Short mmCIF file of C-alpha atoms in Angstrom, two decimals:
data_model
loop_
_atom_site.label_atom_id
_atom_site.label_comp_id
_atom_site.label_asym_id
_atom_site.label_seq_id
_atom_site.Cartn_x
_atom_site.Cartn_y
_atom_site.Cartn_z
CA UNK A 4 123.40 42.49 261.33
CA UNK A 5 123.55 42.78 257.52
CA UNK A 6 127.12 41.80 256.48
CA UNK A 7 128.11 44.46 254.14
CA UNK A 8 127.17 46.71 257.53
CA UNK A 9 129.21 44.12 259.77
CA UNK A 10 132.25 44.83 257.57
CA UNK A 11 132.04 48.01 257.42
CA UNK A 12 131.82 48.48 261.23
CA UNK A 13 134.68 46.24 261.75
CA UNK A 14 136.69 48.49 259.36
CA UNK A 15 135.98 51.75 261.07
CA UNK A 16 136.74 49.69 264.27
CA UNK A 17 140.72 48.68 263.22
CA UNK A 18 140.62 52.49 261.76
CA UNK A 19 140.50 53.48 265.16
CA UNK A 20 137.09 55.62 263.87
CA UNK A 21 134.68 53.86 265.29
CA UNK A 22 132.48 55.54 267.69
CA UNK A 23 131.89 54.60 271.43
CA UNK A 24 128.97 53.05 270.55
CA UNK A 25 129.64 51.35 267.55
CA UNK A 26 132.91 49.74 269.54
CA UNK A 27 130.32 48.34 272.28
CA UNK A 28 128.03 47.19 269.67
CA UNK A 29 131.13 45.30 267.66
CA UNK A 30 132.46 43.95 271.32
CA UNK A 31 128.90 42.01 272.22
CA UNK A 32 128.30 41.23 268.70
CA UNK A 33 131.24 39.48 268.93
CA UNK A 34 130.42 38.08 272.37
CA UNK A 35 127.53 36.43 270.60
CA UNK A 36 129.40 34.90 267.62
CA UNK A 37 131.85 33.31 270.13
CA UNK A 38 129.17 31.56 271.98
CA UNK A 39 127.47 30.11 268.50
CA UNK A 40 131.13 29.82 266.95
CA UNK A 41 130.34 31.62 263.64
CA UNK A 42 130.05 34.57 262.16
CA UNK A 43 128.32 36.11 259.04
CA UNK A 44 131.79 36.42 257.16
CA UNK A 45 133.49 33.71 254.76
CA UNK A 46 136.50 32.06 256.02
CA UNK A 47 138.27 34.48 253.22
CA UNK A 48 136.91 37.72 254.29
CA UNK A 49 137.91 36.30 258.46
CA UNK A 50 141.21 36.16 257.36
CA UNK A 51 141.96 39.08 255.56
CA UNK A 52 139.80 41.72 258.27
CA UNK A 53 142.44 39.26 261.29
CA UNK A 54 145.85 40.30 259.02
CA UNK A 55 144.96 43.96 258.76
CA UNK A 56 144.14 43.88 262.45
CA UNK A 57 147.17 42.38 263.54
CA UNK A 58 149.21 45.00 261.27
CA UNK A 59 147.17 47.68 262.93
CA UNK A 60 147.91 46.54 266.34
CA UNK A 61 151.65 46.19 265.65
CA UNK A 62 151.28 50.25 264.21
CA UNK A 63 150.14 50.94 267.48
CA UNK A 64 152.13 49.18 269.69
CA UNK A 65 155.69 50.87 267.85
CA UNK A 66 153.64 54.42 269.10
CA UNK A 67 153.13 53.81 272.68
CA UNK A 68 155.14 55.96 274.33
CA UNK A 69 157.69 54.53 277.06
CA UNK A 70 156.42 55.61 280.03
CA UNK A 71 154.03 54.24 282.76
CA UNK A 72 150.66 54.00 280.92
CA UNK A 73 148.41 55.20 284.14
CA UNK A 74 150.42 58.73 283.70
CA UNK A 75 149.74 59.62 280.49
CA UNK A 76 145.96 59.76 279.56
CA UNK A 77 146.74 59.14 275.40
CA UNK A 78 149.39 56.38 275.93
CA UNK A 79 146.30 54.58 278.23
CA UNK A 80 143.88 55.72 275.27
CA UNK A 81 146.21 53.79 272.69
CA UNK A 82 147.08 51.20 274.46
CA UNK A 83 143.10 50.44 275.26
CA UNK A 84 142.81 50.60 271.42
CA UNK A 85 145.26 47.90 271.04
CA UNK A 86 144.35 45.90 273.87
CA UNK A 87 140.49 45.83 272.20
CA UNK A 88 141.57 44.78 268.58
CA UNK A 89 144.06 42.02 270.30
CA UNK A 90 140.32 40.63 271.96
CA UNK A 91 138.98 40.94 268.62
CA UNK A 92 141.62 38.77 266.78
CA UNK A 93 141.40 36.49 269.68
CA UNK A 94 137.35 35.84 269.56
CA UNK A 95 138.50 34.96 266.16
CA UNK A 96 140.50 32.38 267.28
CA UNK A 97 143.09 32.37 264.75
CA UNK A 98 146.77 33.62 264.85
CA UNK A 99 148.86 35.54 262.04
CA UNK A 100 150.53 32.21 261.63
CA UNK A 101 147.93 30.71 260.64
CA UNK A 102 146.55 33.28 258.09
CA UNK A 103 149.03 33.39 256.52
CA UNK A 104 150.02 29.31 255.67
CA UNK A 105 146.17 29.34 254.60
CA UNK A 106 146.94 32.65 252.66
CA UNK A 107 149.68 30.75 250.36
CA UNK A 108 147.39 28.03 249.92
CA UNK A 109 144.63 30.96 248.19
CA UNK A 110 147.92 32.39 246.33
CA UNK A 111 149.19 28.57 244.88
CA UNK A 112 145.24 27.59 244.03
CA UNK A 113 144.77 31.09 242.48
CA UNK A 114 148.12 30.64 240.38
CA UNK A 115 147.11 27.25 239.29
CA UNK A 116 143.42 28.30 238.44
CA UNK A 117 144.58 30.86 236.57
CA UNK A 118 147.06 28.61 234.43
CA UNK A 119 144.33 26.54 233.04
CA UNK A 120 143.66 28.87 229.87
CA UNK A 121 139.57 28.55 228.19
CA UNK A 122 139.60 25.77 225.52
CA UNK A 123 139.43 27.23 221.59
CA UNK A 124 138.61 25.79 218.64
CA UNK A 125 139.70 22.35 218.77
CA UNK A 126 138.34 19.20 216.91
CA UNK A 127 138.68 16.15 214.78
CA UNK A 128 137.10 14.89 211.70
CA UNK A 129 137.22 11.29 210.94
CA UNK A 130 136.24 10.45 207.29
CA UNK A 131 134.52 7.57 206.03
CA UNK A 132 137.80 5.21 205.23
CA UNK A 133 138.55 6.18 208.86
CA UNK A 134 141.58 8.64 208.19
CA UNK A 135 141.77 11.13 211.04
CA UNK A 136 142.62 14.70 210.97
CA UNK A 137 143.24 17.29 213.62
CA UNK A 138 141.74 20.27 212.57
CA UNK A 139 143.46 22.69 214.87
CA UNK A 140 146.52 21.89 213.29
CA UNK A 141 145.30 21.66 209.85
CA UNK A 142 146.30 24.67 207.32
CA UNK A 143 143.85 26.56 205.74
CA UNK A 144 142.75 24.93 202.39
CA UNK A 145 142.11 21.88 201.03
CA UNK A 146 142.56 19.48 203.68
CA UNK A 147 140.91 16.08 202.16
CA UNK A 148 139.01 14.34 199.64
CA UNK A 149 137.15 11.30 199.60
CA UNK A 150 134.23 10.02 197.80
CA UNK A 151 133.68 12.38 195.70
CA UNK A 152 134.03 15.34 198.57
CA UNK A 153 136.70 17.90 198.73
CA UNK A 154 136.98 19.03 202.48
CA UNK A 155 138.27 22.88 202.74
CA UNK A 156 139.08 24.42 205.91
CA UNK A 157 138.64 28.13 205.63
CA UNK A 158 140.76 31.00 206.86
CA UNK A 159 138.30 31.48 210.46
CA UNK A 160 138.81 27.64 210.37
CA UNK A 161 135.32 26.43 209.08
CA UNK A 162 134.91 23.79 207.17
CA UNK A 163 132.84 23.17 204.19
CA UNK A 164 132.51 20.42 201.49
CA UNK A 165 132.32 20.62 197.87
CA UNK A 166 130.85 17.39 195.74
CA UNK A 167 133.14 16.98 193.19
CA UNK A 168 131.88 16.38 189.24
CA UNK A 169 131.93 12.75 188.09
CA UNK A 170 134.29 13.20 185.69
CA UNK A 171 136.81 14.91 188.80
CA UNK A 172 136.10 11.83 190.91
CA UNK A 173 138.51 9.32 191.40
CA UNK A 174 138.46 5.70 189.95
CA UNK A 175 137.49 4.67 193.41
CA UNK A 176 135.00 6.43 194.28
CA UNK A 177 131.23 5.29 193.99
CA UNK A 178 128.24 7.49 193.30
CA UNK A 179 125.56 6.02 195.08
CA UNK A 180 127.33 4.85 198.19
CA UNK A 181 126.61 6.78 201.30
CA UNK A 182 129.71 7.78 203.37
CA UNK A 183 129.70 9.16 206.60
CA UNK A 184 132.45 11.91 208.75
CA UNK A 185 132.41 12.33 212.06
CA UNK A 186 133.51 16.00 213.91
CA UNK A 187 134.27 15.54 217.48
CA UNK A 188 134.99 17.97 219.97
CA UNK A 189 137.47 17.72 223.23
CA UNK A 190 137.01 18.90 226.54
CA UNK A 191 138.09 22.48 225.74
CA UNK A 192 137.08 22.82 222.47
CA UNK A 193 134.36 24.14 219.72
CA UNK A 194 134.04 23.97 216.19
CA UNK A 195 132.00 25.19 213.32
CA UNK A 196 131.03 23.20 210.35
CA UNK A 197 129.23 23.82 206.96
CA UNK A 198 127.28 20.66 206.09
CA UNK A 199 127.36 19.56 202.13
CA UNK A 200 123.82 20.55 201.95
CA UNK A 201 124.80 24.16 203.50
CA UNK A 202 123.61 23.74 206.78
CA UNK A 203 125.71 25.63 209.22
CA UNK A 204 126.66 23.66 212.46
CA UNK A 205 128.66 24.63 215.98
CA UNK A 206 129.52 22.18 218.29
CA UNK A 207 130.16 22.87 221.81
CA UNK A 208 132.88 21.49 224.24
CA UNK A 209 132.57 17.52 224.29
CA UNK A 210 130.29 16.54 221.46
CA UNK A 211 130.31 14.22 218.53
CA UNK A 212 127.96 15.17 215.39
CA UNK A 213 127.89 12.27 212.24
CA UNK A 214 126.96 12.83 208.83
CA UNK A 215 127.10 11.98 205.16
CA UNK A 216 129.23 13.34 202.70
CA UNK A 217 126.07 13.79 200.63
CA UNK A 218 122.93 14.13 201.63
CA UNK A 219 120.82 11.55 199.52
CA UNK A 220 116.67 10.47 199.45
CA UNK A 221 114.09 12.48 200.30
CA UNK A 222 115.50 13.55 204.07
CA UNK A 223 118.44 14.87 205.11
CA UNK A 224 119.95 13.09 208.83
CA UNK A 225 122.64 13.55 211.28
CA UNK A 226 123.34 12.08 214.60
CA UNK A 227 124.64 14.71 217.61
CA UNK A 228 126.17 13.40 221.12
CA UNK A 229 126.23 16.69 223.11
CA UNK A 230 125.25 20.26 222.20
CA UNK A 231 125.08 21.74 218.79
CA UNK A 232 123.50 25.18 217.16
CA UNK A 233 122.00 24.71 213.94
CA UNK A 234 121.01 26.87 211.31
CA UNK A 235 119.38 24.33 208.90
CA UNK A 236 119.24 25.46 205.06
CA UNK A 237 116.36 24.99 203.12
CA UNK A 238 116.92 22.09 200.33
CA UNK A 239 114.47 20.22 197.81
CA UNK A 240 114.02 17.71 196.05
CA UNK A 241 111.44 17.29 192.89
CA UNK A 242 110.13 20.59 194.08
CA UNK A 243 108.95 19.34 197.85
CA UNK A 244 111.68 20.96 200.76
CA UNK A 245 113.49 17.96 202.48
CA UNK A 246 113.07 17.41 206.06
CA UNK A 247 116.49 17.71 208.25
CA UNK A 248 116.27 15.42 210.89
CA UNK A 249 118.94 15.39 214.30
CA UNK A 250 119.43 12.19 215.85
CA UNK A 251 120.36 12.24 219.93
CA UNK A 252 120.10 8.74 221.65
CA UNK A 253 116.55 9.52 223.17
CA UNK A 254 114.75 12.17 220.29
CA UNK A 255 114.71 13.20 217.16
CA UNK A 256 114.54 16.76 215.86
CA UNK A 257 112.82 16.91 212.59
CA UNK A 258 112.57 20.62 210.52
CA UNK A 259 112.27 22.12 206.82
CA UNK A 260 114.53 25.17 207.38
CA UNK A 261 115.39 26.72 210.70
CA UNK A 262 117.42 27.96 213.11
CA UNK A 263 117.64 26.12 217.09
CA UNK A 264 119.59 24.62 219.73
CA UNK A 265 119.86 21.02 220.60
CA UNK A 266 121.76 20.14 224.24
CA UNK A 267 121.54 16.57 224.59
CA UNK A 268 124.16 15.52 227.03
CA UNK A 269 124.41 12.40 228.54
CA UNK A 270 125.13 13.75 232.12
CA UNK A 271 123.20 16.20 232.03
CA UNK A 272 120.00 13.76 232.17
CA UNK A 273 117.75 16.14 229.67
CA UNK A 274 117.57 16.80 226.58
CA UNK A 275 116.69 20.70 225.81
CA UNK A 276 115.50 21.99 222.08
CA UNK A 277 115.29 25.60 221.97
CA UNK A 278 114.23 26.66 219.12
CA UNK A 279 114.97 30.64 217.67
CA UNK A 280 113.49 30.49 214.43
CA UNK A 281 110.66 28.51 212.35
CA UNK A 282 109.17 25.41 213.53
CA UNK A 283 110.42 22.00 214.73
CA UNK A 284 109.11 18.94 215.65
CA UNK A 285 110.53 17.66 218.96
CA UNK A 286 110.29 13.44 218.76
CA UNK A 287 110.74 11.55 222.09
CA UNK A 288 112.14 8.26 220.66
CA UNK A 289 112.06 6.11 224.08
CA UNK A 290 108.95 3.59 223.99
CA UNK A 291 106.05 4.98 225.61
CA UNK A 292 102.16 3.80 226.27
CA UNK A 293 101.33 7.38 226.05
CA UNK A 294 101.82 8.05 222.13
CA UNK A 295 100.10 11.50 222.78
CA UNK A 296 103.01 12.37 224.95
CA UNK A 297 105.60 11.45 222.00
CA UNK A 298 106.03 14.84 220.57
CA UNK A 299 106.01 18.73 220.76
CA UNK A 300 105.57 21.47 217.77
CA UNK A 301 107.87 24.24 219.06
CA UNK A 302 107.22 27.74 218.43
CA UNK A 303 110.05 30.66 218.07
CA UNK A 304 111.46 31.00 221.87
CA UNK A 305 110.17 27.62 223.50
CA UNK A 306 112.39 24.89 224.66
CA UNK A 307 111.23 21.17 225.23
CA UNK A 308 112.63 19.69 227.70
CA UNK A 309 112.90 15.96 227.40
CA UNK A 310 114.08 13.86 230.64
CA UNK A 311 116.20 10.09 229.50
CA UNK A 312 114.60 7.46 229.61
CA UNK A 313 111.44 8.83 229.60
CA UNK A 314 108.76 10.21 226.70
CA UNK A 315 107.11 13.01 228.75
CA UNK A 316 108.05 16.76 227.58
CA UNK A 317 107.79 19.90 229.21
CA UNK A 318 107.78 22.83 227.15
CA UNK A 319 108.55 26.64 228.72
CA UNK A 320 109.08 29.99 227.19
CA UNK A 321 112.78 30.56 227.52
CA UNK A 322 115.27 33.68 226.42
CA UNK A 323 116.77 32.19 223.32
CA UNK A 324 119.55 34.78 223.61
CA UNK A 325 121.04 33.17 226.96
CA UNK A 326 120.69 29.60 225.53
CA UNK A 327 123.06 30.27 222.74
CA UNK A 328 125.24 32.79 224.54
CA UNK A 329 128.01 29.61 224.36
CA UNK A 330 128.29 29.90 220.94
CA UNK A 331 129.08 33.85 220.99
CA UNK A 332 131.71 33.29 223.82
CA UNK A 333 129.50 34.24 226.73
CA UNK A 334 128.24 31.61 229.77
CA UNK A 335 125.27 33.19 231.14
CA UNK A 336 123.79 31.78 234.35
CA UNK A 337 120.02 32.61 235.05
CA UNK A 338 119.28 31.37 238.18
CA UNK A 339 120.88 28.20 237.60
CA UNK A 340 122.40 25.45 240.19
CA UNK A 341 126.11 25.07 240.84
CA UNK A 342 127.06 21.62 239.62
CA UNK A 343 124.92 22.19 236.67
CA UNK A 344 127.47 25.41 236.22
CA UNK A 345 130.22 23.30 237.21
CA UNK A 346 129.84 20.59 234.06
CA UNK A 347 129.47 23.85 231.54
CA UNK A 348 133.04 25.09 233.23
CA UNK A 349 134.07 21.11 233.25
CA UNK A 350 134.05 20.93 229.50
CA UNK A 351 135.17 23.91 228.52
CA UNK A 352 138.19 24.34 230.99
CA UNK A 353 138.75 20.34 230.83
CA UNK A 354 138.72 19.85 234.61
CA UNK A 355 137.49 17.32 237.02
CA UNK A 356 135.03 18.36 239.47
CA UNK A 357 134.45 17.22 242.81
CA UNK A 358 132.18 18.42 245.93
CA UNK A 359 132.30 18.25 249.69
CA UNK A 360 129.10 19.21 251.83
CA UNK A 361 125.97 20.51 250.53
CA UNK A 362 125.60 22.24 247.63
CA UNK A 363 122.46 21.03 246.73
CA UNK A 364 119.97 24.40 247.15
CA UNK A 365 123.31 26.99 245.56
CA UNK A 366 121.86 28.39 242.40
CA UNK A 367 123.66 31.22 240.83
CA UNK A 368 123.12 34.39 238.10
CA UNK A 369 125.90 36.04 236.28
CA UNK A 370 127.63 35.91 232.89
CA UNK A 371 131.24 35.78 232.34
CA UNK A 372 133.57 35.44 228.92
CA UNK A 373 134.49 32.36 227.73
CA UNK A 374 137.89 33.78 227.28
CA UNK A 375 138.57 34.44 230.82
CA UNK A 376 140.93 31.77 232.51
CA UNK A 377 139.59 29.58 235.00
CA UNK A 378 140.48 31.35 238.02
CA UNK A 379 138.19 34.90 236.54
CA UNK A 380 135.52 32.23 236.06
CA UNK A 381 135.60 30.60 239.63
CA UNK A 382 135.92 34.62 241.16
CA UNK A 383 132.38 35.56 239.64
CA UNK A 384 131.21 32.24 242.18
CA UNK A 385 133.37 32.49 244.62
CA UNK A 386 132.57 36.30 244.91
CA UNK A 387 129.19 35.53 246.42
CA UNK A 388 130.40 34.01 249.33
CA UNK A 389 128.14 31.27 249.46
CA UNK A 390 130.39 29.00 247.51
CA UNK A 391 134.53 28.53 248.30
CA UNK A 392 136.83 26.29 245.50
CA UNK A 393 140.13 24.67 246.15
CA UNK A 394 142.15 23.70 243.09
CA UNK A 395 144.94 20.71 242.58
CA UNK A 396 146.13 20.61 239.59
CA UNK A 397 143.54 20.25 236.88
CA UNK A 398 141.18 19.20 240.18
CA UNK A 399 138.42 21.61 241.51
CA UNK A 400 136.41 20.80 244.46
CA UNK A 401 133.77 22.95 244.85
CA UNK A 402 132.10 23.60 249.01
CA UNK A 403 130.07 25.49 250.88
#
């Protein structure tokens, strides 16, 4: 029996509109289930249908009529009505008791889940004499300058730098030395960040990017730990455009001007490019026999896929749309496996994760705001029935 029909028929049956034989086909359906010890419903949707049973049969039983039941045909009639949805509740083989402790325990996790609030934008920016600055709290404005670079945070919290002329420069500061900031990124937070050179940079929950204060030579290099969107701005130099190349710890990502998505991840265990506009060349940088199997040219909506420790690449068409979708405030799930979900809500919600039995084959699709609290996020799982969470604190476990 299909289970949307199953609950259905069980509805009409506590109605008390159930036909004769829809009742007998509920009664041995149920028969069947107790024999096996399951039934197509979650434990959730169990214990809701057993509560508004056992409020239906106490209805009934305040309407039987005092009087010897085998003289009055509709007193028999109600009280067989009662007698059949107490058997029901009892092939369940749970009492009202017991819904409802497990009830309070769904309220308190669902009160919990839906204190932890989405992260925001949240980072700090180290500068090259190792001064720190937490950028969430930082006003609007200047907000540092070093070597030469003025740091300005604007009003929708960007930052941008500014090189300074040599005559504005302080006595300290040296022309030709390279100095290096580093933006990094909590669990539950993002940031955007204009490079010197105008680039245009978001980071995602978690990640770590390093840079110079000016970019200087004939390339222009960063170094990214985690997941970034770049829109890359043309620069030369003599009149030839200057590569701009992204460092992770197992590629490199080298372009002229262009717009594409780098996840690179540690736990994760690949490294995805995704490229949306223009052309990149996708570097494997682990050591590798196979030198023909060192590198990809990407094309506008194809992703290499790059697994650690190794210098192989698979390359597939992908909807660039969906890969980005972070960056707009969107999580969009295409057919994609619960714990991988799970670390995307990990870092943005800054929970732990956890799982009991097997999850292994759950793959889900959906989308859901990032600005939704954690319990609106779990609900759009959870709401598939093939997946239950219980929450402790800042503690999710995640089972079948």
């Amino acid at each position: 029996m299909e289970k949307n029909n199953f609950i259905l028929l069980i509805e009409k049956y506590i109605k008390g509109s159930a036909s004769r034989e829809e009742k007998q086909l509920l009664e041995a359906y149920y028969e069947r289930m107790d024999d096996k010890g399951q039934t197509e419903l979650t434990r959730e949707q169990e214990d809701s249908l057993k509560f508004e049973m056992m409020q239906n049969i106490q209805k009934e039983i305040r309407h039987i009529p005092d009087i010897e039941p085998a003289r009055n045909y509709k007193a028999r009639k109600s009280w067989h009505m009662v007698a059949a949805a107490a058997t029901l509740i009892l092939v369940f083989a749970a009492s009202l008791y017991s819904y409802n402790k497990k009830n309070n325990k769904i309220a308190t996790a669902a009160v919990v889940a839906a204190s932890i609030k989405p992260g925001s934008e949240r980072a700090v920016l180290t500068l090259g004499d190792g001064t720190k600055i937490n950028l969430n709290n930082a006003a609007k404005g200047k907000i540092a300058e070093h070597a030469g670079i003025v740091v300005t945070k604007l009003a929708d919290g960007q930052l941008v730098y500014t090189v300074l002329p040599s005559k504005e420069r302080n006595t300290g500061d040296t022309k030709d030395q390279m100095h290096f900031n580093t933006i990094e990124t909590p669990k539950g937070g993002q940031y955007q960040i204009g490079l010197p050179d105008g680039t245009r940079v978001w980071l995602n929950a978690s990640s770590i990017l390093k840079y110079p204060t000016v970019f200087v030579g004939n390339e222009r290099r960063v170094n990214l730990e985690g997941e970034g969107y770049f829109e890359v701005a043309k620069a030369y130099k003599d009149g030839k455009r200057l590569r701009f190349i992204v460092e992770t710890a197992t590629q490199e990502v080298e372009v002229l001007g262009t717009h594409f998505n780098l996840n690179a991840y540690h736990e994760e265990g690949t490294v995805k490019t995704t490229l949306l506009e223009g052309c990149v060349k996708v570097i494997s940088t682990s050591p590798s026999k196979d030198k023909s199997a060192d590198f990809r040219l990407l094309k506008p909506n194809q992703q290499s896929s790059l697994v650690l420790n190794s210098s192989k690449f698979e390359v597939n068409t992908v909807n660039p749309d969906e890969v980005i979708a972070w960056k707009d405030g969107i999580f969009i799930y295409n057919n994609e496996d619960l714990k991988t979900i799970m670390r995307k809500l990990s870092r943005w919600y800054d929970i732990d994760v956890i799982y009991e039995g097997n999850i292994d084959d759950l793959s889900f699709s959906g989308s859901v705001s990032k600005s939704k609290n954690l319990n609106e996020a779990l609900k759009i799982l959870a709401l598939t029935g093939d997946v239950k969470f219980k929450i402790e604190g800042r503690r999710v476990t995640a089972m079948p």
